[in-house]
Amino acid sequence: MRFRHPDGTAVHLGYCSNVHQAEDLDGVLAQLATYAEPVRERLGADRLGIGLWLARDVVSELVVEPSELKRLKGELAARGLETVTLNAFPYAGFHREVVKKDVYLPDWADEARLSHTLDCARVLAALLPDDAERGSVSTLPLAWRTPWPPDRADAARRALDRLTAGLAEIESDTGRRIRVGFEPEPGCVVETTAQAVRELRGLDPERLGVCLDACHLAVQFEEPGAALRRLAEAGLPVVKLQASCAVEAPDPADPATRTALGRFVEPRFLHQTRTPTAAGVRGADDLPDALDGALPTDTGPWRVHFHAPLHADPEPPLRTTADQLSLVLAGLLGGASADCDHIEVETYTWSVLPEPPTDLPGGIAAELAWARDRLTGLGLKEDHQ
């Protein structure tokens, strides 16, 4: 779906396909028919954005096989779908039985990460609609925080210089500009906007910036307005917003709350948990650690890195950080125009919810309808094609 600011600039809204399991091109094409097109139909939209997650083997195939890339582009068009953004954070195996910290590999000190990201940019340049101004690719915030010795940090910085040069070459070859956004995440080298400024300031803002995940921002207890001002003052553009909500436990000492939180413990994904204290935000690397005593229960609420559906509250007494997401949307898009023009609903955790849905297209459509209502409430108009 597309929206227009009062000055006519476009904003693209879609959902991320990392919610679906596929490690080959046939699987990706099946997703479009089984999920994405039905979501579009549920919304009554002429065109729906889908932020593709493509595993490394799929990207490699598309780069060397123009006919397969043409097949993917044709399927998108035939089903009323468009792609302006790719999620290049997970490299492969995102729906294995256990993912946890493996999702951060390879990191930006590894040559494979640079190669994959540039290949994703090449694929996206070919998939972009003719009338899209630019594309975006989101990636991990350099690495998990440990181990991160100086030699690996230096290697990553050199890789970012090569990334900038590679993106410029792609634009020269194709005429399409692709920006890469580094996604701050709890537990990583870059987990807050302040750390993003520290680690990423000075990079080419025409090609590199931040992918802001609203769930991650909330888990770190960052105030949206202050975070957005910090990035703007540092010249770090928000190239993509991942519209997402965290799970919040207002009273983590309450037995009923702990029982409800226990239902969100699952083996596949990492669920970093944070709480505010007088000494600053304190964290546990996974929800089971927090429940086992790694976090205090008397200093404030807990927020859990578990992407919760935007439109639905979890079992009481838990809630979500949808109010924080609304503030992020208002801060980014509440003016006459905005630099951030890609919004991606990224609830990849449907399959590991305490009660997984029986109608996934219906759930995704409801999330997108929630986001659509917020955008129109900010004065943007849906662009019907």
Short mmCIF file of C-alpha atoms in Angstrom, two decimals, residues 8-258:
data_model
loop_
_atom_site.label_atom_id
_atom_site.label_comp_id
_atom_site.label_asym_id
_atom_site.label_seq_id
_atom_site.Cartn_x
_atom_site.Cartn_y
_atom_site.Cartn_z
CA GLY A 8 2.85 14.55 -2.47
CA THR A 9 5.82 12.47 -1.29
CA ALA A 10 5.11 8.74 -1.13
CA VAL A 11 5.25 6.40 1.85
CA HIS A 12 5.24 2.64 1.25
CA LEU A 13 3.58 0.27 3.75
CA GLY A 14 4.00 -3.48 3.60
CA TYR A 15 4.83 -6.52 5.70
CA CYS A 16 8.00 -8.57 6.01
CA SER A 17 8.05 -12.08 4.58
CA ASN A 18 10.43 -13.37 7.26
CA VAL A 19 7.23 -14.51 9.00
CA HIS A 20 7.12 -17.27 6.36
CA GLN A 21 9.50 -20.20 6.08
CA ALA A 22 11.27 -20.59 2.74
CA GLU A 23 14.87 -21.39 1.87
CA ASP A 24 14.51 -21.68 -1.91
CA LEU A 25 12.90 -19.65 -4.70
CA ASP A 26 9.98 -22.05 -5.19
CA GLY A 27 9.17 -21.61 -1.51
CA VAL A 28 9.28 -17.83 -1.84
CA LEU A 29 6.93 -17.93 -4.82
CA ALA A 30 4.56 -20.19 -2.91
CA GLN A 31 4.47 -17.61 -0.08
CA LEU A 32 3.21 -15.00 -2.50
CA ALA A 33 0.28 -17.18 -3.52
CA THR A 34 -0.53 -18.67 -0.11
CA TYR A 35 -0.15 -15.60 2.07
CA ALA A 36 0.72 -12.27 0.43
CA GLU A 37 -1.96 -12.18 -2.25
CA PRO A 38 -4.71 -13.25 0.20
CA VAL A 39 -3.54 -10.52 2.60
CA ARG A 40 -3.89 -7.95 -0.18
CA GLU A 41 -7.36 -9.24 -1.00
CA ARG A 42 -8.45 -9.10 2.66
CA LEU A 43 -7.39 -5.45 2.76
CA GLY A 44 -9.17 -4.62 -0.47
CA ALA A 45 -5.93 -3.06 -1.73
CA ASP A 46 -5.00 -2.81 -5.39
CA ARG A 47 -1.35 -3.15 -4.51
CA LEU A 48 0.41 -4.45 -1.41
CA GLY A 49 4.01 -4.01 -0.38
CA ILE A 50 5.96 -7.06 0.71
CA GLY A 51 9.39 -6.68 2.24
CA LEU A 52 11.09 -9.84 1.10
CA TRP A 53 13.38 -11.91 3.26
CA LEU A 54 15.48 -14.03 0.89
CA ALA A 55 17.88 -16.61 2.29
CA ARG A 56 21.46 -16.46 1.09
CA ASP A 57 21.05 -19.33 -1.41
CA VAL A 58 18.02 -17.63 -2.98
CA VAL A 59 19.86 -14.33 -3.36
CA SER A 60 22.85 -16.07 -4.92
CA GLU A 61 20.59 -17.80 -7.43
CA LEU A 62 18.81 -14.58 -8.38
CA VAL A 63 22.10 -12.74 -8.95
CA VAL A 64 23.42 -15.31 -11.43
CA GLU A 65 20.13 -16.37 -13.05
CA PRO A 66 18.37 -13.40 -14.70
CA SER A 67 15.51 -15.64 -15.78
CA GLU A 68 14.73 -16.55 -12.17
CA LEU A 69 14.84 -12.90 -11.14
CA LYS A 70 12.44 -12.12 -13.97
CA ARG A 71 10.17 -14.95 -12.75
CA LEU A 72 10.07 -13.51 -9.24
CA LYS A 73 9.34 -10.00 -10.52
CA GLY A 74 6.58 -11.37 -12.75
CA GLU A 75 4.94 -13.24 -9.86
CA LEU A 76 4.98 -10.12 -7.71
CA ALA A 77 3.30 -8.08 -10.43
CA ALA A 78 0.75 -10.78 -11.27
CA ARG A 79 -0.39 -10.95 -7.64
CA GLY A 80 -0.65 -7.18 -7.10
CA LEU A 81 2.49 -7.03 -4.96
CA GLU A 82 5.49 -4.73 -4.97
CA THR A 83 8.85 -4.79 -3.24
CA VAL A 84 10.74 -1.65 -2.23
CA THR A 85 12.67 -3.17 0.67
CA LEU A 86 14.51 -6.36 1.60
CA ASN A 87 15.29 -7.71 5.06
CA ALA A 88 18.90 -8.91 4.89
CA PHE A 89 19.33 -9.34 8.66
CA PRO A 90 18.79 -13.14 8.83
CA TYR A 91 21.28 -14.87 6.53
CA ALA A 92 19.66 -18.31 6.36
CA GLY A 93 17.77 -20.84 8.46
CA PHE A 94 15.56 -18.26 10.16
CA HIS A 95 12.92 -20.87 10.95
CA ARG A 96 15.16 -23.65 12.24
CA GLU A 97 14.05 -25.24 15.49
CA VAL A 98 16.67 -23.16 17.34
CA VAL A 99 17.97 -19.84 15.96
CA LYS A 100 18.84 -17.67 18.99
CA LYS A 101 22.22 -15.89 18.55
CA ASP A 102 22.94 -17.58 15.22
CA VAL A 103 20.79 -14.88 13.61
CA TYR A 104 23.73 -12.47 14.07
CA LEU A 105 26.05 -14.58 11.91
CA PRO A 106 27.87 -13.77 9.75
CA ASP A 107 28.49 -10.34 11.25
CA TRP A 108 29.95 -7.25 9.62
CA ALA A 109 33.54 -8.33 10.32
CA ASP A 110 32.94 -11.29 7.99
CA GLU A 111 33.33 -10.84 4.23
CA ALA A 112 30.21 -12.95 3.68
CA ARG A 113 27.99 -10.28 5.25
CA LEU A 114 29.19 -7.57 2.87
CA SER A 115 28.83 -9.86 -0.15
CA HIS A 116 25.30 -10.87 0.82
CA THR A 117 24.16 -7.30 1.45
CA LEU A 118 25.44 -6.04 -1.89
CA ASP A 119 23.82 -8.98 -3.66
CA CYS A 120 20.54 -8.12 -1.92
CA ALA A 121 20.91 -4.54 -3.16
CA ARG A 122 21.46 -5.80 -6.73
CA VAL A 123 18.35 -7.97 -6.53
CA LEU A 124 16.28 -5.15 -5.08
CA ALA A 125 17.42 -2.73 -7.79
CA ALA A 126 15.90 -5.13 -10.33
CA LEU A 127 12.68 -5.65 -8.35
CA LEU A 128 11.90 -2.00 -7.61
CA PRO A 129 8.76 -0.66 -9.26
CA ASP A 130 9.55 1.85 -12.00
CA ASP A 131 7.94 4.68 -10.05
CA ALA A 132 9.63 3.96 -6.71
CA GLU A 133 12.10 6.65 -5.72
CA ARG A 134 14.54 4.28 -3.99
CA GLY A 135 14.92 0.99 -2.21
CA SER A 136 16.10 -0.04 1.25
CA VAL A 137 17.87 -3.07 2.71
CA SER A 138 17.94 -3.64 6.47
CA THR A 139 20.82 -5.42 8.18
CA LEU A 140 22.12 -6.33 11.62
CA PRO A 141 23.71 -3.72 13.93
CA LEU A 142 27.27 -4.84 13.16
CA ALA A 143 27.34 -7.88 15.48
CA TRP A 144 26.34 -9.41 18.77
CA ARG A 145 28.22 -7.47 21.46
CA THR A 146 30.62 -10.27 22.39
CA PRO A 147 33.19 -11.10 21.29
CA TRP A 148 33.89 -7.80 19.52
CA PRO A 149 37.63 -7.09 19.80
CA PRO A 150 39.17 -4.03 18.13
CA ASP A 151 40.42 -5.94 15.10
CA ARG A 152 36.89 -7.10 14.24
CA ALA A 153 35.48 -3.63 14.81
CA ASP A 154 38.11 -2.24 12.43
CA ALA A 155 37.27 -4.90 9.83
CA ALA A 156 33.59 -3.98 10.05
CA ARG A 157 34.30 -0.29 9.56
CA ARG A 158 36.33 -1.07 6.45
CA ALA A 159 33.44 -3.21 5.21
CA LEU A 160 31.07 -0.26 5.56
CA ASP A 161 33.34 1.85 3.36
CA ARG A 162 33.25 -0.89 0.74
CA LEU A 163 29.49 -1.14 1.15
CA THR A 164 29.14 2.56 0.35
CA ALA A 165 31.28 2.16 -2.76
CA GLY A 166 29.34 -0.93 -3.83
CA LEU A 167 25.98 0.81 -3.49
CA ALA A 168 27.28 3.72 -5.55
CA GLU A 169 28.37 1.28 -8.25
CA ILE A 170 24.93 -0.38 -8.26
CA GLU A 171 23.28 3.01 -8.67
CA SER A 172 25.65 3.86 -11.53
CA ASP A 173 24.89 0.55 -13.26
CA THR A 174 21.11 0.48 -12.73
CA GLY A 175 19.99 4.04 -12.08
CA ARG A 176 18.34 2.87 -8.84
CA ARG A 177 19.40 4.11 -5.42
CA ILE A 178 19.46 1.54 -2.62
CA ARG A 179 20.02 2.57 0.99
CA VAL A 180 21.14 0.19 3.75
CA GLY A 181 19.82 0.60 7.29
CA PHE A 182 21.55 -0.85 10.36
CA GLU A 183 18.99 -2.05 12.87
CA PRO A 184 19.77 -1.34 16.56
CA GLU A 185 18.85 -4.37 18.64
CA PRO A 186 19.18 -5.18 22.36
CA GLY A 187 22.37 -7.08 23.13
CA CYS A 188 24.22 -6.06 19.98
CA VAL A 189 27.17 -3.75 19.35
CA VAL A 190 24.55 -1.17 18.42
CA GLU A 191 21.53 -1.60 20.67
CA THR A 192 20.38 2.01 21.13
CA THR A 193 20.16 5.14 19.00
CA ALA A 194 22.97 6.68 21.08
CA GLN A 195 25.21 3.75 20.14
CA ALA A 196 24.09 4.09 16.51
CA VAL A 197 25.32 7.67 16.55
CA ARG A 198 28.61 6.57 18.11
CA GLU A 199 29.25 3.73 15.69
CA LEU A 200 27.70 4.99 12.45
CA ARG A 201 28.11 8.77 12.46
CA GLY A 202 30.15 10.04 9.54
CA LEU A 203 28.89 7.45 7.04
CA ASP A 204 27.43 8.56 3.72
CA PRO A 205 23.81 9.53 4.61
CA GLU A 206 22.77 9.16 0.98
CA ARG A 207 23.41 5.43 1.17
CA LEU A 208 23.67 4.33 4.82
CA GLY A 209 21.48 4.98 7.83
CA VAL A 210 19.34 3.28 10.44
CA CYS A 211 16.52 0.76 10.23
CA LEU A 212 14.49 1.68 13.29
CA ASP A 213 12.65 -1.24 14.86
CA ALA A 214 9.97 0.13 17.19
CA CYS A 215 9.96 -3.04 19.32
CA HIS A 216 13.70 -2.76 19.94
CA LEU A 217 13.38 0.94 20.74
CA ALA A 218 10.69 0.18 23.31
CA VAL A 219 12.60 -2.72 24.88
CA GLN A 220 15.52 -0.35 25.50
CA PHE A 221 13.08 2.15 27.07
CA GLU A 222 14.10 4.85 24.59
CA GLU A 223 11.70 7.79 24.41
CA PRO A 224 10.68 7.98 20.72
CA GLY A 225 10.88 11.75 20.32
CA ALA A 226 14.33 11.99 21.88
CA ALA A 227 15.59 9.03 19.87
CA LEU A 228 14.41 10.51 16.58
CA ARG A 229 15.94 13.90 17.40
CA ARG A 230 19.25 12.23 18.28
CA LEU A 231 19.41 10.49 14.91
CA ALA A 232 18.41 13.62 13.01
CA GLU A 233 20.99 15.78 14.77
CA ALA A 234 23.68 13.22 13.92
CA GLY A 235 22.68 13.15 10.26
CA LEU A 236 21.65 9.49 10.42
CA PRO A 237 18.55 8.95 8.24
CA VAL A 238 15.88 6.41 9.19
CA VAL A 239 15.82 4.52 5.90
CA LYS A 240 13.16 2.08 7.10
CA LEU A 241 10.81 1.73 10.04
CA GLN A 242 9.95 -1.75 11.20
CA ALA A 243 6.53 -1.32 12.75
CA SER A 244 6.56 -3.73 15.68
CA CYS A 245 5.47 -4.03 19.30
CA ALA A 246 7.17 -5.56 22.32
CA VAL A 247 5.46 -7.49 25.12
CA GLU A 248 5.31 -5.50 28.36
CA ALA A 249 4.81 -6.81 31.91
CA PRO A 250 3.69 -3.86 34.09
CA ASP A 251 4.29 -5.76 37.35
CA PRO A 252 6.86 -8.54 36.86
CA ALA A 253 6.62 -9.55 40.52
CA ASP A 254 2.95 -10.50 40.17
CA PRO A 255 2.49 -14.31 40.03
CA ALA A 256 -0.16 -14.08 37.32
CA THR A 257 2.16 -11.90 35.25
CA ARG A 258 5.03 -14.38 35.59
#
